[in-house]
């Protein structure tokens, strides 16, 4: 009987050790990778035995999406649309048509605050170059005449884009990172990871349960970029959701003592002058959240909140 007791105790101790070892082994399986795509830093982190292969598969897809949509590359489908003549039907990937369709919906609902056809104006603002200067007012006025979604015809069945005037151009910079985050999440799910988180320049999407928290939820700190102490504006608790932030501090320059940032008000062609530093949208759909974050930044708190609610999304304005 005594021997039996010792055997049971030994088994219990062994089970305990095995359990702890298993837990540690699981905790150790973490893989993270960062690359510069979409003109920003893109980071993907996954947990579990398939983490590495899953993250690598995600980056293959991100590179493909970037190549297809990069407005600065002559080979991209966006450049093909932008250089096409009036009436020319340009064939695009179904996903490009999907992004344009969602962008059009948010364009209509935001009364034009989100406008991918603003490209002739965004092209004048040389954010990211060495010594940027604000463009001439007359050049902005002229470029504004080339904008407006009525110049673009999207055929969603045949996946073609046709322009009504040759000078019309599009720029998916305000939407494509959200689409890419959605795709990253889809791929991570197929690899059956033990949780993963994707951050494409502030377009965050969480997949599965967070293995590092007891409730399995993800906690995302929203930066307060101009705070001297580097504190967070808020910490958002997310399940399998996306949190997309559009802020003045992501791409900007100072000129003549004034800060010029990359979120433009389509009504005037200048950076939207707002009292907050950023807008965060929390939604299941990162593509929609990306379009909304940019739109709601332009619209201001009252109208922006109304728009986010219309789409069933949560909205957070963060002070400077
Ligand atoms: P995001 O980082 O998603 O806020 O998008 C900002 C990017 O979208 C800019 O760098 C521009 O390429 C483009 N953009 C700027 N203003 C707008 C706007 N009002 N509507 C749509 N795209 C915009
Ligand atoms: Mg956006």
Short mmCIF file of C-alpha atoms and ligand atoms in Angstrom, two decimals:
data_model
loop_
_atom_site.label_atom_id
_atom_site.label_comp_id
_atom_site.label_asym_id
_atom_site.label_seq_id
_atom_site.Cartn_x
_atom_site.Cartn_y
_atom_site.Cartn_z
CA UNK A 1 0.00 0.00 0.00
CA UNK A 2 2.89 2.30 0.94
CA UNK A 3 4.60 1.48 -2.38
CA UNK A 4 1.40 2.27 -4.25
CA UNK A 5 1.21 5.65 -2.48
CA UNK A 6 4.78 6.48 -3.48
CA UNK A 7 4.08 5.50 -7.11
CA UNK A 8 0.98 7.71 -7.23
CA UNK A 9 2.90 10.66 -5.72
CA UNK A 10 5.73 10.18 -8.22
CA UNK A 11 3.23 10.10 -11.08
CA UNK A 12 1.60 13.29 -9.83
CA UNK A 13 4.97 15.07 -9.60
CA UNK A 14 5.89 13.85 -13.09
CA UNK A 15 2.54 15.04 -14.52
CA UNK A 16 3.09 18.42 -12.87
CA UNK A 17 6.58 18.74 -14.35
CA UNK A 18 5.39 17.61 -17.75
CA UNK A 19 2.55 20.16 -17.61
CA UNK A 20 4.97 22.98 -16.72
CA UNK A 21 7.40 21.89 -19.43
CA UNK A 22 4.59 21.80 -21.99
CA UNK A 23 3.40 25.26 -20.96
CA UNK A 24 6.95 26.67 -21.27
CA UNK A 25 7.49 24.96 -24.60
CA UNK A 26 4.29 26.50 -25.91
CA UNK A 27 5.23 29.91 -24.55
CA UNK A 28 8.63 29.69 -26.26
CA UNK A 29 7.13 29.08 -29.69
CA UNK A 30 6.82 32.67 -30.80
CA UNK A 31 7.93 34.08 -34.13
CA UNK A 32 7.95 37.69 -35.20
CA UNK A 33 9.08 39.41 -38.38
CA UNK A 34 9.21 43.05 -39.50
CA UNK A 35 9.47 44.36 -43.06
CA UNK A 36 9.04 47.74 -44.72
CA UNK A 37 6.04 47.58 -47.05
CA UNK A 38 3.21 49.98 -47.96
CA UNK A 39 5.63 52.80 -47.09
CA UNK A 40 5.53 51.77 -43.44
CA UNK A 41 6.79 49.25 -40.91
CA UNK A 42 4.84 45.98 -41.01
CA UNK A 43 5.12 43.51 -38.13
CA UNK A 44 3.55 40.08 -37.76
CA UNK A 45 3.88 37.96 -34.63
CA UNK A 46 2.48 34.45 -34.22
CA UNK A 47 2.51 31.78 -31.51
CA UNK A 48 2.50 28.00 -31.76
CA UNK A 49 4.32 25.33 -33.71
CA UNK A 50 3.28 26.73 -37.10
CA UNK A 51 4.27 30.30 -36.24
CA UNK A 52 7.27 30.67 -38.54
CA UNK A 53 5.76 29.13 -41.66
CA UNK A 54 2.54 31.11 -41.10
CA UNK A 55 4.32 34.46 -40.72
CA UNK A 56 6.44 33.81 -43.81
CA UNK A 57 3.32 32.97 -45.83
CA UNK A 58 1.75 36.23 -44.66
CA UNK A 59 4.74 38.26 -45.84
CA UNK A 60 4.66 36.58 -49.27
CA UNK A 61 1.06 37.73 -49.63
CA UNK A 62 1.77 41.24 -48.27
CA UNK A 63 4.58 41.68 -50.81
CA UNK A 64 2.19 40.67 -53.60
CA UNK A 65 -0.52 43.08 -52.46
CA UNK A 66 2.05 45.85 -52.17
CA UNK A 67 3.44 45.18 -55.67
CA UNK A 68 -0.06 45.25 -57.19
CA UNK A 69 -1.21 48.45 -55.49
CA UNK A 70 1.93 50.59 -55.08
CA UNK A 71 1.11 53.98 -56.57
CA UNK A 72 4.86 54.78 -56.85
CA UNK A 73 5.70 51.72 -58.99
CA UNK A 74 5.10 51.94 -62.76
CA UNK A 75 4.32 48.19 -62.86
CA UNK A 76 1.43 48.27 -60.40
CA UNK A 77 -2.21 47.99 -61.41
CA UNK A 78 -2.85 51.36 -59.79
CA UNK A 79 -0.23 52.99 -62.06
CA UNK A 80 -1.87 51.27 -65.05
CA UNK A 81 -5.19 52.84 -64.06
CA UNK A 82 -3.54 56.22 -63.45
CA UNK A 83 -1.79 56.32 -66.83
CA UNK A 84 -4.76 54.96 -68.81
CA UNK A 85 -6.57 57.14 -71.29
CA UNK A 86 -10.26 58.04 -71.00
CA UNK A 87 -12.51 55.10 -71.87
CA UNK A 88 -9.74 52.48 -71.65
CA UNK A 89 -10.84 49.42 -69.65
CA UNK A 90 -8.11 48.37 -67.23
CA UNK A 91 -8.37 44.82 -65.89
CA UNK A 92 -7.62 44.52 -62.17
CA UNK A 93 -7.34 41.76 -59.58
CA UNK A 94 -10.65 41.02 -57.81
CA UNK A 95 -9.14 42.29 -54.55
CA UNK A 96 -8.31 45.68 -56.12
CA UNK A 97 -11.94 45.93 -57.22
CA UNK A 98 -13.01 45.02 -53.67
CA UNK A 99 -10.88 47.79 -52.14
CA UNK A 100 -12.22 50.36 -54.64
CA UNK A 101 -15.81 49.23 -53.93
CA UNK A 102 -15.45 49.65 -50.14
CA UNK A 103 -13.65 52.98 -50.66
CA UNK A 104 -16.55 54.15 -52.84
CA UNK A 105 -19.09 53.18 -50.19
CA UNK A 106 -17.21 55.15 -47.50
CA UNK A 107 -16.77 58.04 -49.97
CA UNK A 108 -20.55 58.25 -50.35
CA UNK A 109 -21.31 57.81 -46.64
CA UNK A 110 -18.68 60.35 -45.57
CA UNK A 111 -19.82 62.94 -48.10
CA UNK A 112 -16.44 62.71 -49.86
CA UNK A 113 -14.21 62.99 -46.74
CA UNK A 114 -12.61 59.69 -47.77
CA UNK A 115 -11.66 59.96 -51.41
CA UNK A 116 -9.13 57.71 -53.18
CA UNK A 117 -9.49 59.93 -56.29
CA UNK A 118 -7.65 62.65 -54.36
CA UNK A 119 -4.43 61.23 -55.89
CA UNK A 120 -3.66 64.28 -58.13
CA UNK A 121 -3.59 66.34 -54.91
CA UNK A 122 -1.70 63.84 -52.69
CA UNK A 123 0.95 63.62 -55.43
CA UNK A 124 1.70 67.33 -54.91
CA UNK A 125 2.45 66.83 -51.21
CA UNK A 126 5.88 65.26 -51.17
CA UNK A 127 5.63 63.56 -47.79
CA UNK A 128 8.57 61.26 -47.27
CA UNK A 129 10.98 63.24 -49.47
CA UNK A 130 14.06 64.92 -48.00
CA UNK A 131 13.08 68.59 -47.87
CA UNK A 132 9.34 68.74 -48.39
CA UNK A 133 7.54 72.02 -48.84
CA UNK A 134 3.81 72.70 -49.09
CA UNK A 135 2.70 72.98 -52.75
CA UNK A 136 1.52 76.24 -54.32
CA UNK A 137 -2.13 77.06 -53.67
CA UNK A 138 -2.79 77.40 -57.43
CA UNK A 139 -1.41 73.89 -58.08
CA UNK A 140 -3.72 72.47 -55.40
CA UNK A 141 -6.72 74.28 -56.90
CA UNK A 142 -5.90 72.86 -60.34
CA UNK A 143 -5.39 69.31 -59.03
CA UNK A 144 -8.69 69.48 -57.10
CA UNK A 145 -10.48 69.88 -60.45
CA UNK A 146 -9.24 66.38 -61.42
CA UNK A 147 -10.69 64.64 -58.33
CA UNK A 148 -14.08 63.03 -57.68
CA UNK A 149 -15.37 59.46 -57.89
CA UNK A 150 -17.68 60.33 -60.80
CA UNK A 151 -14.55 60.12 -63.02
CA UNK A 152 -14.09 56.42 -62.16
CA UNK A 153 -16.28 53.53 -63.32
CA UNK A 154 -15.78 50.21 -61.55
CA UNK A 155 -17.18 47.06 -63.16
CA UNK A 156 -17.41 44.64 -60.22
CA UNK A 157 -18.43 41.66 -62.34
CA UNK A 158 -15.63 41.87 -64.89
CA UNK A 159 -13.08 43.48 -62.56
CA UNK A 160 -12.28 46.48 -64.72
CA UNK A 161 -11.76 50.15 -64.01
CA UNK A 162 -12.51 52.77 -66.66
CA UNK A 163 -11.83 56.48 -66.31
CA UNK A 164 -14.02 59.17 -67.79
CA UNK A 165 -11.09 61.57 -68.06
CA UNK A 166 -7.42 60.71 -68.54
CA UNK A 167 -6.24 63.05 -65.77
CA UNK A 168 -8.20 61.17 -63.05
CA UNK A 169 -5.99 59.10 -60.71
CA UNK A 170 -6.45 56.93 -57.63
CA UNK A 171 -4.33 56.25 -54.53
CA UNK A 172 -5.23 53.33 -52.24
CA UNK A 173 -2.83 54.51 -49.47
CA UNK A 174 -5.74 55.15 -47.08
CA UNK A 175 -7.29 51.68 -47.51
CA UNK A 176 -4.85 49.02 -48.71
CA UNK A 177 -3.12 48.39 -45.36
CA UNK A 178 -6.50 47.49 -43.91
CA UNK A 179 -7.22 45.07 -46.75
CA UNK A 180 -3.74 43.57 -46.31
CA UNK A 181 -4.37 43.14 -42.55
CA UNK A 182 -7.61 41.24 -43.32
CA UNK A 183 -5.72 38.94 -45.71
CA UNK A 184 -2.95 38.40 -43.16
CA UNK A 185 -5.55 37.30 -40.60
CA UNK A 186 -7.17 34.90 -43.10
CA UNK A 187 -3.81 33.29 -43.86
CA UNK A 188 -2.86 33.00 -40.18
CA UNK A 189 -6.17 31.23 -39.50
CA UNK A 190 -5.45 28.59 -42.15
CA UNK A 191 -2.18 27.72 -40.38
CA UNK A 192 -3.94 27.06 -37.09
CA UNK A 193 -1.56 29.15 -34.96
CA UNK A 194 -1.96 29.63 -31.20
CA UNK A 195 -2.80 33.30 -31.67
CA UNK A 196 -1.21 36.02 -33.79
CA UNK A 197 -1.14 39.78 -34.08
CA UNK A 198 -0.52 41.86 -37.20
CA UNK A 199 0.49 45.54 -37.23
CA UNK A 200 0.80 47.20 -40.63
CA UNK A 201 1.71 50.79 -39.75
CA UNK A 202 -1.09 51.17 -37.20
CA UNK A 203 -3.49 48.73 -38.90
CA UNK A 204 -3.69 46.08 -36.20
CA UNK A 205 -5.62 42.83 -36.40
CA UNK A 206 -5.72 40.10 -33.76
CA UNK A 207 -6.16 36.43 -34.60
CA UNK A 208 -7.29 33.76 -32.14
CA UNK A 209 -6.63 34.02 -28.41
CA UNK A 210 -3.70 35.86 -26.85
CA UNK A 211 -1.63 33.08 -25.21
CA UNK A 212 -0.07 35.59 -22.79
CA UNK A 213 -3.25 36.69 -21.03
CA UNK A 214 -5.54 34.68 -18.79
CA UNK A 215 -8.66 35.94 -20.60
CA UNK A 216 -7.16 35.38 -24.08
CA UNK A 217 -7.83 39.01 -25.04
CA UNK A 218 -5.38 41.41 -26.70
CA UNK A 219 -4.51 44.81 -25.24
CA UNK A 220 -3.46 47.50 -27.69
CA UNK A 221 -2.04 50.81 -26.43
CA UNK A 222 -3.05 53.85 -28.48
CA UNK A 223 -0.04 56.14 -28.67
CA UNK A 224 -0.22 59.72 -27.48
CA UNK A 225 2.52 60.88 -29.82
CA UNK A 226 3.05 64.42 -28.57
CA UNK A 227 3.08 63.52 -24.88
CA UNK A 228 6.53 64.13 -23.32
CA UNK A 229 6.09 61.12 -21.01
CA UNK A 230 5.17 58.75 -23.87
CA UNK A 231 1.99 57.62 -22.12
CA UNK A 232 -0.86 55.88 -23.93
CA UNK A 233 -4.08 57.73 -24.68
CA UNK A 234 -5.99 54.54 -23.93
CA UNK A 235 -5.59 50.80 -23.94
CA UNK A 236 -8.15 48.99 -26.09
CA UNK A 237 -9.11 45.44 -25.19
CA UNK A 238 -9.71 43.40 -28.33
CA UNK A 239 -10.88 39.91 -29.16
CA UNK A 240 -10.54 38.76 -32.81
CA UNK A 241 -10.83 42.31 -34.09
CA UNK A 242 -8.99 45.05 -35.91
CA UNK A 243 -7.94 48.42 -34.47
CA UNK A 244 -6.88 50.91 -37.15
CA UNK A 245 -5.36 54.27 -36.29
CA UNK A 246 -4.95 57.29 -38.58
CA UNK A 247 -2.80 60.01 -37.11
CA UNK A 248 -1.04 63.25 -37.95
CA UNK A 249 2.32 61.94 -36.71
CA UNK A 250 2.65 58.99 -39.12
CA UNK A 251 3.75 61.08 -42.11
CA UNK A 252 4.34 64.77 -41.66
CA UNK A 253 6.82 67.61 -41.98
CA UNK A 254 7.34 71.00 -40.43
CA UNK A 255 7.63 74.08 -42.62
CA UNK A 256 7.68 77.71 -41.49
CA UNK A 257 6.86 76.59 -37.93
CA UNK A 258 3.75 74.73 -39.06
CA UNK A 259 3.09 70.98 -39.07
CA UNK A 260 1.79 69.52 -42.34
CA UNK A 261 0.51 65.93 -42.18
CA UNK A 262 -0.67 63.39 -44.75
CA UNK A 263 -4.43 63.23 -44.09
CA UNK A 264 -5.88 65.70 -46.53
CA UNK A 265 -9.27 67.34 -46.48
CA UNK A 266 -10.66 66.68 -50.00
CA UNK A 267 -12.68 69.90 -49.81
CA UNK A 268 -9.55 72.10 -49.83
CA UNK A 269 -6.58 69.82 -50.58
CA UNK A 270 -4.73 70.78 -47.37
CA UNK A 271 -4.04 68.66 -44.24
CA UNK A 272 -7.24 68.40 -42.15
CA UNK A 273 -6.75 70.82 -39.24
CA UNK A 274 -7.97 69.04 -36.15
CA UNK A 275 -7.60 69.36 -32.39
CA UNK A 276 -6.81 65.64 -31.85
CA UNK A 277 -3.72 63.63 -32.82
CA UNK A 278 -5.37 60.48 -34.10
CA UNK A 279 -8.52 58.46 -34.66
CA UNK A 280 -8.82 54.73 -33.97
CA UNK A 281 -11.57 52.53 -35.38
CA UNK A 282 -12.27 49.11 -33.87
CA UNK A 283 -14.13 46.70 -36.16
CA UNK A 284 -14.15 43.09 -37.38
CA UNK A 285 -13.13 44.34 -40.81
CA UNK A 286 -9.72 46.07 -41.11
CA UNK A 287 -10.39 47.34 -44.66
CA UNK A 288 -13.53 49.14 -43.57
CA UNK A 289 -11.74 50.36 -40.41
CA UNK A 290 -8.88 51.78 -42.51
CA UNK A 291 -11.23 53.77 -44.76
CA UNK A 292 -13.25 54.93 -41.75
CA UNK A 293 -10.22 56.00 -39.70
CA UNK A 294 -9.06 58.34 -42.47
CA UNK A 295 -12.62 59.57 -43.14
CA UNK A 296 -13.38 60.19 -39.45
CA UNK A 297 -10.11 62.07 -39.00
CA UNK A 298 -11.21 64.48 -41.74
CA UNK A 299 -14.82 64.74 -40.54
CA UNK A 300 -14.17 65.72 -36.89
CA UNK A 301 -15.52 64.20 -33.69
CA UNK A 302 -19.24 64.76 -34.11
CA UNK A 303 -19.70 63.64 -37.71
CA UNK A 304 -16.94 61.03 -37.43
CA UNK A 305 -18.62 59.36 -34.46
CA UNK A 306 -21.91 59.33 -36.34
CA UNK A 307 -20.27 57.70 -39.38
CA UNK A 308 -18.50 55.03 -37.29
CA UNK A 309 -21.77 54.20 -35.50
CA UNK A 310 -23.53 53.83 -38.85
CA UNK A 311 -21.08 51.04 -39.69
CA UNK A 312 -21.34 49.51 -36.18
CA UNK A 313 -17.69 50.35 -35.44
CA UNK A 314 -16.16 51.69 -32.21
CA UNK A 315 -14.30 55.01 -32.48
CA UNK A 316 -11.66 56.60 -30.24
CA UNK A 317 -10.29 60.11 -30.72
CA UNK A 318 -6.90 60.56 -29.03
CA UNK A 319 -5.78 64.01 -27.88
CA UNK A 320 -2.46 65.56 -28.95
P1 LIG B 1 -4.14 56.46 -43.54
O1 LIG B 1 -2.70 56.19 -43.20
O2 LIG B 1 -4.95 55.24 -43.69
O3 LIG B 1 -4.79 57.49 -42.69
O4 LIG B 1 -4.16 57.05 -45.01
C1 LIG B 1 -3.46 58.19 -45.34
C2 LIG B 1 -3.02 58.06 -46.77
O5 LIG B 1 -4.18 58.03 -47.60
C3 LIG B 1 -2.20 59.24 -47.20
O6 LIG B 1 -0.82 58.99 -47.09
C4 LIG B 1 -2.65 59.44 -48.65
O7 LIG B 1 -1.96 58.56 -49.50
C5 LIG B 1 -4.10 59.01 -48.62
N1 LIG B 1 -5.07 60.07 -48.22
C6 LIG B 1 -4.83 61.27 -47.62
N2 LIG B 1 -5.99 61.92 -47.38
C7 LIG B 1 -6.98 61.10 -47.84
C8 LIG B 1 -8.41 61.22 -47.89
N3 LIG B 1 -9.04 62.27 -47.40
N4 LIG B 1 -9.10 60.20 -48.45
C9 LIG B 1 -8.47 59.10 -48.94
N5 LIG B 1 -7.15 58.93 -48.92
C10 LIG B 1 -6.40 59.93 -48.38
MG1 LIG B 2 -6.96 54.75 -43.65
#
